[in-house]
PDB file of C-alpha atoms in Angstrom:
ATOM      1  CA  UNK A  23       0.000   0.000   0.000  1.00  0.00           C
ATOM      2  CA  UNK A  24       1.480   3.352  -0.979  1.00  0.00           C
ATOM      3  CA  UNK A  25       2.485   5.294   2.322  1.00  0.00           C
ATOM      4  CA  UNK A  26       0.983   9.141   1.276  1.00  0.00           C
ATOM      5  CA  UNK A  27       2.409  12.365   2.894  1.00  0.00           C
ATOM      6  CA  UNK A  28      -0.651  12.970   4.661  1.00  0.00           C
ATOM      7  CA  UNK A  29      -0.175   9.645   6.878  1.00  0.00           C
ATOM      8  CA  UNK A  30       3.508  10.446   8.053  1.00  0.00           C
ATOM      9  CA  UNK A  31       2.383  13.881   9.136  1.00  0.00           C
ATOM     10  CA  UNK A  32      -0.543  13.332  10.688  1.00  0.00           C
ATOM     11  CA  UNK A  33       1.659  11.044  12.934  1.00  0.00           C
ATOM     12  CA  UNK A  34       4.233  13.589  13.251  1.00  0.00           C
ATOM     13  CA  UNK A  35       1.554  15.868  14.591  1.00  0.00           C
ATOM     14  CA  UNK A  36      -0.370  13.985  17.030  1.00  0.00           C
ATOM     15  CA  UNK A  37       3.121  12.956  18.407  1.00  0.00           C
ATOM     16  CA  UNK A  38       4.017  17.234  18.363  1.00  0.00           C
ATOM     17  CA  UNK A  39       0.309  17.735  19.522  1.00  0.00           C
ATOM     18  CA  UNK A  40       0.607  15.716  22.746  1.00  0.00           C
ATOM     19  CA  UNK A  41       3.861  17.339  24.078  1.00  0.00           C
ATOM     20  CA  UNK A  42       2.263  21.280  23.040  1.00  0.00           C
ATOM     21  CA  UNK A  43      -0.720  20.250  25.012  1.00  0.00           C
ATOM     22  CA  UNK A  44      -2.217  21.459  26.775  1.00  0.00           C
ATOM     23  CA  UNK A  45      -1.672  25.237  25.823  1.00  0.00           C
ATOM     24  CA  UNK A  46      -1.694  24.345  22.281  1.00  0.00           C
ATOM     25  CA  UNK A  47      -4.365  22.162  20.187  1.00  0.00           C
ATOM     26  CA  UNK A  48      -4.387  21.947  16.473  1.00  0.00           C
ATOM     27  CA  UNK A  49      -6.657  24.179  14.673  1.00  0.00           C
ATOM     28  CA  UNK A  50      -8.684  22.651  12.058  1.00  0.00           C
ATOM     29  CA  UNK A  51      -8.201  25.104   9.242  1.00  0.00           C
ATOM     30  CA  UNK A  52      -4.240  25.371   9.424  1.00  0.00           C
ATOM     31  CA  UNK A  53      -4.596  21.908   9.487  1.00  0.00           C
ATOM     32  CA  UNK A  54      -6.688  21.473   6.306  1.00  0.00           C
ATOM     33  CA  UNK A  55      -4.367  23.483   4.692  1.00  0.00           C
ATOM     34  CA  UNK A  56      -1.211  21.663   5.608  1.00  0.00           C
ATOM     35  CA  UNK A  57      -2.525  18.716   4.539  1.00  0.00           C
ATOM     36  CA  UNK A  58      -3.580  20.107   0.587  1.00  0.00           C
ATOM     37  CA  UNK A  59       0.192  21.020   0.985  1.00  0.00           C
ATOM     38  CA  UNK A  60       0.962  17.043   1.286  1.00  0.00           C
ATOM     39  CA  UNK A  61      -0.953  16.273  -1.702  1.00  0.00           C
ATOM     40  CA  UNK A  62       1.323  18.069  -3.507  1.00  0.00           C
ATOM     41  CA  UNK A  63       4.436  16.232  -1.723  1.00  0.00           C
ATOM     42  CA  UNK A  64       2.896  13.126  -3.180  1.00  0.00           C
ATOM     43  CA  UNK A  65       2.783  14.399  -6.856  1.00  0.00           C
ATOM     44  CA  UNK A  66       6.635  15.543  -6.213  1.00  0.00           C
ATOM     45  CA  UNK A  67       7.171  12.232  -4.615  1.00  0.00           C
ATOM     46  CA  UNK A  68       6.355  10.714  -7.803  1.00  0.00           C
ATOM     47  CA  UNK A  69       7.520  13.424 -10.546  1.00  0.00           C
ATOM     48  CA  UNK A  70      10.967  13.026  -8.650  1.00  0.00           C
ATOM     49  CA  UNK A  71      10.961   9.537  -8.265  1.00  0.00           C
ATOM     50  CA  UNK A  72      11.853  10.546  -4.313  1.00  0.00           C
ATOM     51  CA  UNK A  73      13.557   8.073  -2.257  1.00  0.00           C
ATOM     52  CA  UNK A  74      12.486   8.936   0.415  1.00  0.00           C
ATOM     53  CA  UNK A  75      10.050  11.819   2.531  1.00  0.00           C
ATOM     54  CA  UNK A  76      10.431  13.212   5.833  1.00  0.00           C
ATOM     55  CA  UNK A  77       8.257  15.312   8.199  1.00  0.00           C
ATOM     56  CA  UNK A  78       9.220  16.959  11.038  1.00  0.00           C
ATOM     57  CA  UNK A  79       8.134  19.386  14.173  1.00  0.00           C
ATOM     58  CA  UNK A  80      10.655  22.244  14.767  1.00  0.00           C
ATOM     59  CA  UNK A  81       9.576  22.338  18.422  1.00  0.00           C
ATOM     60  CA  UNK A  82      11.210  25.250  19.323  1.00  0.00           C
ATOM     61  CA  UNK A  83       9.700  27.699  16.293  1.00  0.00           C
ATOM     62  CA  UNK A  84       6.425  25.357  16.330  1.00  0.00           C
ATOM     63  CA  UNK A  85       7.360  24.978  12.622  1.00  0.00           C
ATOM     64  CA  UNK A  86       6.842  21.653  10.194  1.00  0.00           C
ATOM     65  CA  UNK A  87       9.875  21.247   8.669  1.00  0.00           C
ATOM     66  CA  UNK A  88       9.136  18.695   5.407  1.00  0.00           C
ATOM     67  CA  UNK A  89      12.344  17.239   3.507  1.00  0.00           C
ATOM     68  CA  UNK A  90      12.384  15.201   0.136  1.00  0.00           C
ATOM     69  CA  UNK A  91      14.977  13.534  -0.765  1.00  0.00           C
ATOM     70  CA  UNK A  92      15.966  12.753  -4.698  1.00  0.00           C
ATOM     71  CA  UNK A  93      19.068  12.057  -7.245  1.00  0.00           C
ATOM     72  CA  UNK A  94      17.713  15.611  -8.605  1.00  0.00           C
ATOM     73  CA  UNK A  95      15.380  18.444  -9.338  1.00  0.00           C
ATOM     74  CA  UNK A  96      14.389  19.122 -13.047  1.00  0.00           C
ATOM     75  CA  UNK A  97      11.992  21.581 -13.863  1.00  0.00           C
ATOM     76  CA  UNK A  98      11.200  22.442 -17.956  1.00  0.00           C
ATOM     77  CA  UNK A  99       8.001  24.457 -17.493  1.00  0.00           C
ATOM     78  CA  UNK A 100       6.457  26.913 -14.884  1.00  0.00           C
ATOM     79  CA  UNK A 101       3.500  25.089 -14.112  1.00  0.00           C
ATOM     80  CA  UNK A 102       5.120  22.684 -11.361  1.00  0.00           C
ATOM     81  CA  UNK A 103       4.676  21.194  -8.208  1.00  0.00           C
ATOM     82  CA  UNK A 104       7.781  22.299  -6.580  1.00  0.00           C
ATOM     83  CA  UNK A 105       6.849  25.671  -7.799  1.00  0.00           C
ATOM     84  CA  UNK A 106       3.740  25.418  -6.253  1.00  0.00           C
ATOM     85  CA  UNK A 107       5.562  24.371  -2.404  1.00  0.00           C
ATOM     86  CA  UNK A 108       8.320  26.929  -3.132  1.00  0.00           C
ATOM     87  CA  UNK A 109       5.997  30.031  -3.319  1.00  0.00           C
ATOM     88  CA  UNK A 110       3.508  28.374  -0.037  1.00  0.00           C
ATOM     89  CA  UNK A 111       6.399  27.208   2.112  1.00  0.00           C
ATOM     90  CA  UNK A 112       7.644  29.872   4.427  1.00  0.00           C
ATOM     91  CA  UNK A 113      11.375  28.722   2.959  1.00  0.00           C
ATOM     92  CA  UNK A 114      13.169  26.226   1.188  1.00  0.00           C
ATOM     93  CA  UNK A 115      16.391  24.822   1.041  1.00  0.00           C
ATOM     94  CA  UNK A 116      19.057  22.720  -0.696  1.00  0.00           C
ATOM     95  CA  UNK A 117      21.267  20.594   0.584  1.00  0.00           C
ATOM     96  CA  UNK A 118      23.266  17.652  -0.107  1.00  0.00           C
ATOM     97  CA  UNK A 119      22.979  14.006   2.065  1.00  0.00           C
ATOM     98  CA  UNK A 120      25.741  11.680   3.124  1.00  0.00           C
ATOM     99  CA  UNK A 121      24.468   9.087   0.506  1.00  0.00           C
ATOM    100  CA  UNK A 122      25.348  11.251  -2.392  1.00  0.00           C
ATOM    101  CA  UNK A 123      21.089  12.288  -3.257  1.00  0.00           C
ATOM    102  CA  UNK A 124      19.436  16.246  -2.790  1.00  0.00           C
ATOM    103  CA  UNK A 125      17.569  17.150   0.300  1.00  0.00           C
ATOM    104  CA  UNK A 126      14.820  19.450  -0.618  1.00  0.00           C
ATOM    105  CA  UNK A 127      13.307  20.515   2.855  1.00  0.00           C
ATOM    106  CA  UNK A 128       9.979  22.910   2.587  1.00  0.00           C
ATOM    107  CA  UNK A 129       9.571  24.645   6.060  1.00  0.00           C
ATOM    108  CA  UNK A 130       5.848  25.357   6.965  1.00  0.00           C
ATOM    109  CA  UNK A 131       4.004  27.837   9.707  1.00  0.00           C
ATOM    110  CA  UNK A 132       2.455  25.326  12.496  1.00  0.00           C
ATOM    111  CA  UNK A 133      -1.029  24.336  12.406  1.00  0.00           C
ATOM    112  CA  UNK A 134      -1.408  24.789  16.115  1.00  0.00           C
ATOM    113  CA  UNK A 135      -3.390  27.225  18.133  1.00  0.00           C
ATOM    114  CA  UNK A 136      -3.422  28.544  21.654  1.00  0.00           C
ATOM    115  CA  UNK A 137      -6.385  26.673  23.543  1.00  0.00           C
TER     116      UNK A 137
ATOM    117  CA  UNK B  24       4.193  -1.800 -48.312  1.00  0.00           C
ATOM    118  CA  UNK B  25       5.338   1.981 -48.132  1.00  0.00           C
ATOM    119  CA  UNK B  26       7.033   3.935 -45.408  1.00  0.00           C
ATOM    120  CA  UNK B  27       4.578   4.492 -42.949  1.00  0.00           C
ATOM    121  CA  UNK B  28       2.680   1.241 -43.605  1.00  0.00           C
ATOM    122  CA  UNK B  29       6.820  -0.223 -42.849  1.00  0.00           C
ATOM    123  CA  UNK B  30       7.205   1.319 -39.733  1.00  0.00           C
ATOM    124  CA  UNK B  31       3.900   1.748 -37.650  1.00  0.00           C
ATOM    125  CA  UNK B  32       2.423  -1.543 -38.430  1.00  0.00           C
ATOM    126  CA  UNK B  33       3.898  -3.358 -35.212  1.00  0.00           C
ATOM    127  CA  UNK B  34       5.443  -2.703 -31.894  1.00  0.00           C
ATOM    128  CA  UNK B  35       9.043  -3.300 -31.392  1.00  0.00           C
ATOM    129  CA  UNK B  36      10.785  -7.210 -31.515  1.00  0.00           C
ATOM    130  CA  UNK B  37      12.576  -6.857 -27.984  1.00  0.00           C
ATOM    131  CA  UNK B  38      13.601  -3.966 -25.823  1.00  0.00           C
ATOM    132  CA  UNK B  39      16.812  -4.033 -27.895  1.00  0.00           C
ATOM    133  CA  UNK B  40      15.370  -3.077 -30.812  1.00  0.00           C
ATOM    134  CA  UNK B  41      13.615  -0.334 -28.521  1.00  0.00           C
ATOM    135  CA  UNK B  42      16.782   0.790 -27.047  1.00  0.00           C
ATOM    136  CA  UNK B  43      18.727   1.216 -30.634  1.00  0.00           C
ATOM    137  CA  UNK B  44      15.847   2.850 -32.103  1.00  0.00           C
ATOM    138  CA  UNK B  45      16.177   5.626 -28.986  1.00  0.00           C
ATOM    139  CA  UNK B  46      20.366   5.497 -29.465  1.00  0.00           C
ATOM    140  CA  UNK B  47      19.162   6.395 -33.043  1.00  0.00           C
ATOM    141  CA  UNK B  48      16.983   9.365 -32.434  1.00  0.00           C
ATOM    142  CA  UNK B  49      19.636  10.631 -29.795  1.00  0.00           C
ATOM    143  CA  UNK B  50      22.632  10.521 -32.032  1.00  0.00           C
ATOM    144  CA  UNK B  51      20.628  12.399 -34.854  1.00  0.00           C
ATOM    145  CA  UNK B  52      19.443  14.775 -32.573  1.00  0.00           C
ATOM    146  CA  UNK B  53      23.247  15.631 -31.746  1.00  0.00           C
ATOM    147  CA  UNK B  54      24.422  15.175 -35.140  1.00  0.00           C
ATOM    148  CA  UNK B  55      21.622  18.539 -36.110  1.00  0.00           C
ATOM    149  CA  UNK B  56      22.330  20.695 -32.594  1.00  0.00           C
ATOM    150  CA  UNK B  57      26.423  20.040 -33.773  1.00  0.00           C
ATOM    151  CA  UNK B  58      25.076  20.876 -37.594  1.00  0.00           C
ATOM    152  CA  UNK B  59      23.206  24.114 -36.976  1.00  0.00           C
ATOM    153  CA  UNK B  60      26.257  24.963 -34.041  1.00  0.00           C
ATOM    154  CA  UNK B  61      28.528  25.227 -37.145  1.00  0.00           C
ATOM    155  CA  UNK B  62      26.462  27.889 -38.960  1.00  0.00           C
ATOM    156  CA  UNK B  63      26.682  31.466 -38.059  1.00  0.00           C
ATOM    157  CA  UNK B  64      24.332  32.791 -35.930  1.00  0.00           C
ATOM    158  CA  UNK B  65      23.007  35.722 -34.447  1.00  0.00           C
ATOM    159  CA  UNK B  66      22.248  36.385 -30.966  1.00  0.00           C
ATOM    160  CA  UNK B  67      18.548  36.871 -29.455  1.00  0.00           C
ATOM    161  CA  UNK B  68      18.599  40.055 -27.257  1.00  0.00           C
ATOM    162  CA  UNK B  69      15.707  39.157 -25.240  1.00  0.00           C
ATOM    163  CA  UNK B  70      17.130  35.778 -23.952  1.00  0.00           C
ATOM    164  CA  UNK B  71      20.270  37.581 -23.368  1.00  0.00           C
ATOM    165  CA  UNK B  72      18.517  40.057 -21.300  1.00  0.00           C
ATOM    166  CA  UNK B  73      17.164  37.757 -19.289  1.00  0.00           C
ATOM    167  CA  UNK B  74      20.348  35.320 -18.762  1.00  0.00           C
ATOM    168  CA  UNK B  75      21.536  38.843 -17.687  1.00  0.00           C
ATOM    169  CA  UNK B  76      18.530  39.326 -15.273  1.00  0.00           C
ATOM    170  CA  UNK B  77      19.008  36.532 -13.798  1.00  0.00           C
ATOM    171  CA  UNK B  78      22.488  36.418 -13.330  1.00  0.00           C
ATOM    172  CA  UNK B  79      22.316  40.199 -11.997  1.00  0.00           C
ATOM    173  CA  UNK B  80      19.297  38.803  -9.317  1.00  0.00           C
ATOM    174  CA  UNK B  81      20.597  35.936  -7.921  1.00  0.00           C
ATOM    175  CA  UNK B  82      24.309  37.934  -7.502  1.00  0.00           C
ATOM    176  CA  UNK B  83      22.083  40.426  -5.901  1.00  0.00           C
ATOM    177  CA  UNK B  84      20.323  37.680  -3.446  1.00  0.00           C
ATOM    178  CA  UNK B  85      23.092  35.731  -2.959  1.00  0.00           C
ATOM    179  CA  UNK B  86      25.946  38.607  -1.939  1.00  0.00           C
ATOM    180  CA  UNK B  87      26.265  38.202   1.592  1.00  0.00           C
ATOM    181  CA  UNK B  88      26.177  34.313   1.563  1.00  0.00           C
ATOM    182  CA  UNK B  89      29.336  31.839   0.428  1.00  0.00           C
ATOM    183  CA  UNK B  90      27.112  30.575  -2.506  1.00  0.00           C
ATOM    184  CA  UNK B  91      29.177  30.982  -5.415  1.00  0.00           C
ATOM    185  CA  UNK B  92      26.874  32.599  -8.791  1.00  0.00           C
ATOM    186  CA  UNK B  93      28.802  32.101 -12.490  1.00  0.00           C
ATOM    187  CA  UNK B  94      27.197  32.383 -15.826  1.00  0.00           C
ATOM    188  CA  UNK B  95      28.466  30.114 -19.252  1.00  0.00           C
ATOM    189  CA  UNK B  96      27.593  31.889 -22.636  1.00  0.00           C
ATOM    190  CA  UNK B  97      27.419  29.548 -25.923  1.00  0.00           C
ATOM    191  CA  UNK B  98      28.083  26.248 -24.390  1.00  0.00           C
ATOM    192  CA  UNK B  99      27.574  23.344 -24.735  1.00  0.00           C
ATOM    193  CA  UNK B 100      26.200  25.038 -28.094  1.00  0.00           C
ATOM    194  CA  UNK B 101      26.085  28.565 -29.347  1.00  0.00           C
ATOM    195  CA  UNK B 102      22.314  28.177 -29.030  1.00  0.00           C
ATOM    196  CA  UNK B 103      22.508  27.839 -25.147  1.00  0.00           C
ATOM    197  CA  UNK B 104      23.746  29.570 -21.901  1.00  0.00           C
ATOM    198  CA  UNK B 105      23.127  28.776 -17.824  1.00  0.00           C
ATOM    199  CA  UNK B 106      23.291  30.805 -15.029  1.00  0.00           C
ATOM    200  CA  UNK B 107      24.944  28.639 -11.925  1.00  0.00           C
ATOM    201  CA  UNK B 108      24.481  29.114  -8.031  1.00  0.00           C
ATOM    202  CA  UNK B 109      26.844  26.563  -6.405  1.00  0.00           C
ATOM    203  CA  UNK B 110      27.243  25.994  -2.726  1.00  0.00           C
ATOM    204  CA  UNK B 111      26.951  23.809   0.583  1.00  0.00           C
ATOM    205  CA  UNK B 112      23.841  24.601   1.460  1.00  0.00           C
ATOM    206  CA  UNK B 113      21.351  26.573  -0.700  1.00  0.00           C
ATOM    207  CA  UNK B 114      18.410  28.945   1.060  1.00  0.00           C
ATOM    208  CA  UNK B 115      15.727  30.594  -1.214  1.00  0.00           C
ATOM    209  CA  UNK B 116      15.618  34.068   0.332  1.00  0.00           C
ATOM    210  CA  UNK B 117      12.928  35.700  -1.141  1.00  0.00           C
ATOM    211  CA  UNK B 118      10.512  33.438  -2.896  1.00  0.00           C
ATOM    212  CA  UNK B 119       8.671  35.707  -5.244  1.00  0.00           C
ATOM    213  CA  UNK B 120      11.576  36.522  -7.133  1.00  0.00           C
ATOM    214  CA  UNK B 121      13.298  33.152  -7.288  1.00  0.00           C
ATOM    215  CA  UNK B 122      10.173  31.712  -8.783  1.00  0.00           C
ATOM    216  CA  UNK B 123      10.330  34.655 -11.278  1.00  0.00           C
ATOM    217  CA  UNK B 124      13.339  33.436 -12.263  1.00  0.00           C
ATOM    218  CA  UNK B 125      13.004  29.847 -12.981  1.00  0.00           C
ATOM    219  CA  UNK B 126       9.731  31.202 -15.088  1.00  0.00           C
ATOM    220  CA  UNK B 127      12.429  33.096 -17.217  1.00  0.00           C
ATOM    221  CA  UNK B 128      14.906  30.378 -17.870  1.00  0.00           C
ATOM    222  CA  UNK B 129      14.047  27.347 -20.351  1.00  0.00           C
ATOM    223  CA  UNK B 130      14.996  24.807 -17.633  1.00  0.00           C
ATOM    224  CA  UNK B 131      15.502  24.978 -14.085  1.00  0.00           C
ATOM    225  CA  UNK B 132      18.154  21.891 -12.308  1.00  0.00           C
ATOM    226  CA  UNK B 133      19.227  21.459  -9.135  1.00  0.00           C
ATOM    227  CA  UNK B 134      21.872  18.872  -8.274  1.00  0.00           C
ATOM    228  CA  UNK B 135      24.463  17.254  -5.913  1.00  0.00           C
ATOM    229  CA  UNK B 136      27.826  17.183  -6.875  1.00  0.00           C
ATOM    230  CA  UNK B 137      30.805  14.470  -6.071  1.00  0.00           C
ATOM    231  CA  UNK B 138      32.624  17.599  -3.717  1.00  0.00           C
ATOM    232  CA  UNK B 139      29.664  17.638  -1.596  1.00  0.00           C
ATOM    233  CA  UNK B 140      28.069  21.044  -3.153  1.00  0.00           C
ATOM    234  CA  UNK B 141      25.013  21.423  -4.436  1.00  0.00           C
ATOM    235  CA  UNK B 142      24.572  22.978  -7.754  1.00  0.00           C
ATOM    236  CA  UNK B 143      21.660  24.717  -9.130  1.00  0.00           C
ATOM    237  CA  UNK B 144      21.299  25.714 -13.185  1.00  0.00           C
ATOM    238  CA  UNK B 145      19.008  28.201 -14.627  1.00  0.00           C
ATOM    239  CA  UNK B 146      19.497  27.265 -18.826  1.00  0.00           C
ATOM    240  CA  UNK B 147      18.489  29.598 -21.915  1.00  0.00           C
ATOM    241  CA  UNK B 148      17.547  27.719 -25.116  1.00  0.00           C
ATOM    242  CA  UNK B 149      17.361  30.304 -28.299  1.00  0.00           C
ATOM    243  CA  UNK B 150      20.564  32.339 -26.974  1.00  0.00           C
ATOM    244  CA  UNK B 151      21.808  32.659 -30.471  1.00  0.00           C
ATOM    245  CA  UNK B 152      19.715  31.443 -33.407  1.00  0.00           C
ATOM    246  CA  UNK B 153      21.462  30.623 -36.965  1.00  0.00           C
ATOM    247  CA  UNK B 154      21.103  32.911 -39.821  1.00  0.00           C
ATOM    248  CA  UNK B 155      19.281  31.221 -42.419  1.00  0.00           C
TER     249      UNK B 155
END
C-alpha cells in the first residue's frame, strides 16, 4: 500500500500535539491546509521519483519542517509542483545528504493554536 | 508496403530493438544541434537580457552568503547559456523573485555534486539562433 504524505504527518503531529498540550491544540483550518500542501508532496514524490520523505516538528519555532529527498530536481516548465511548495512554504532549502542524493526541505508555519 | 505502412504496423521485436531505435533518435538529434552549431548565428537580445537578469538577481540575493553565482555563454552550443548558483547549502531568500526566475529560464536543475556542493542551473535555449 502506498504510504501518502498525509499519513507520516498526521503522525508527526499527534506525536508534536501531545507534548504542546495542553496550551496548544491543532486548529482545524491550518490543518486542512497543511494537509492540501501534502498532496502536492505526493505528486513531487512521484515526478521526482523521491527516495524517500520526511516530516518533522521544529519544536522550538512550532514549525513543520518537510524534507524530500531525490538524485535531482528538473523543472522544464512553470507550471510545477515544486513551484507550487516553493511560493507556499515559508522557505526552502538545498542541501546535499551523506548518501550522495538532494535534500529538498519545505519549512511550513504550524497548524497549532493557543487553547 | 510503403514507409509508414513499414514502420507503424507493429510494436518493437525486444527492448533491444527499442533501445537502438532511442540510441538512433539521440545521435541524430546531436548530429543537427552540432550541424546548426557550425552555422553562423546571431544572438537573441531578449534571452540575453534575461540570462543577464538573472544572473544580476541571484548575484544580488546571494551577496552576503558563500554561494558561489557564475554564468556560461554559448556552451555546450552557441544556441545555449546557464546561469549557476553553487554551494553547501542553498536557502531561497525571497521566494517571489526566485520563482520569477526559474519562469524566465528554459529549464531549471538542481543537483548534488561528487565535492559535496550542491549545484543549481538556470538554462536559456534560443541564446543565439542561426542565420538562415
Amino acid at each position: 500500500m502506498e504510504i501518502k504524505c498525509r499519513d507520516i504527518a498526521s503522525a508527526v503531529i499527534e506525536e508534536a500535539t501531545s507534548r504542546f498540550s495542553p496550551l496548544w491544540v491543532v486548529g482545524e483550518e491550518k490543518y486542512s491546509c497543511f494537509n492540501k500542501y501534502c498532496d502536492i508532496f505526493d505528486v513531487i514524490v512521484k515526478e521526482f521519483d523521491a527516495e524517500s520523505l520526511e516530516v518533522k516538528v521544529n519544536e522550538e519555532k512550532m514549525t513543520i519542517v518537510v524534507s524530500v529527498e531525490c538524485i535531482d530536481v528538473n523543472i522544464d516548465g512553470n507550471n510545477n509542483s515544486l513551484c507550487d511548495l516553493i511560493g507556499i512554504a515559508s522557505s526552502t532549502s538545498f542541501s546535499k545528504v551523506k548518501d550522495g542524493d538532494l535534500r529538498v526541505s519545505f519549512v511550513f508555519p504550524g497548524v497549532w493554536d493557543r487553547a | 508496403m510503403n514507409f509508414i505502412d513499414k514502420n507503424f504496423i507493429a510494436g518493437f521485436l525486444d527492448e533491444d530493438e527499442a533501445d537502438q531505435m532511442f540510441d538512433a533518435i539521440v545521435r541524430s538529434i546531436a548530429e543537427q544541434a552540432e550541424e546548426e552549431d557550425h552555422k553562423i548565428s546571431v544572438s537573441n537580445p531578449i534571452v540575453m537580457q534575461k540570462l543577464v537578469y538573472v544572473y544580476r538577481a541571484l548575484k544580488y540575493l546571494y551577496k552576503d552568503s558563500e554561494v558561489e553565482v557564475s554564468y556560461i555563454l554559448n556552451k555546450p552550443y552557441k544556441s545555449m547559456g546557464s546561469v549557476s548558483v553553487r554551494g553547501d547549502h542553498i536557502l531561497i531568500h525571497n521566494k517571489a523573485l526566485f520563482l520569477k526566475l526559474i519562469s524566465l529560464a528554459s529549464n531549471f536543475d538542481v543537483y548534488p555534486k561528487t565535492d559535496g556542493t550542491i549545484q543549481m542551473d538556470f538554462t536559456f535555449h534560443g541564446l543565439a539562433a542561426p542565420i538562415e
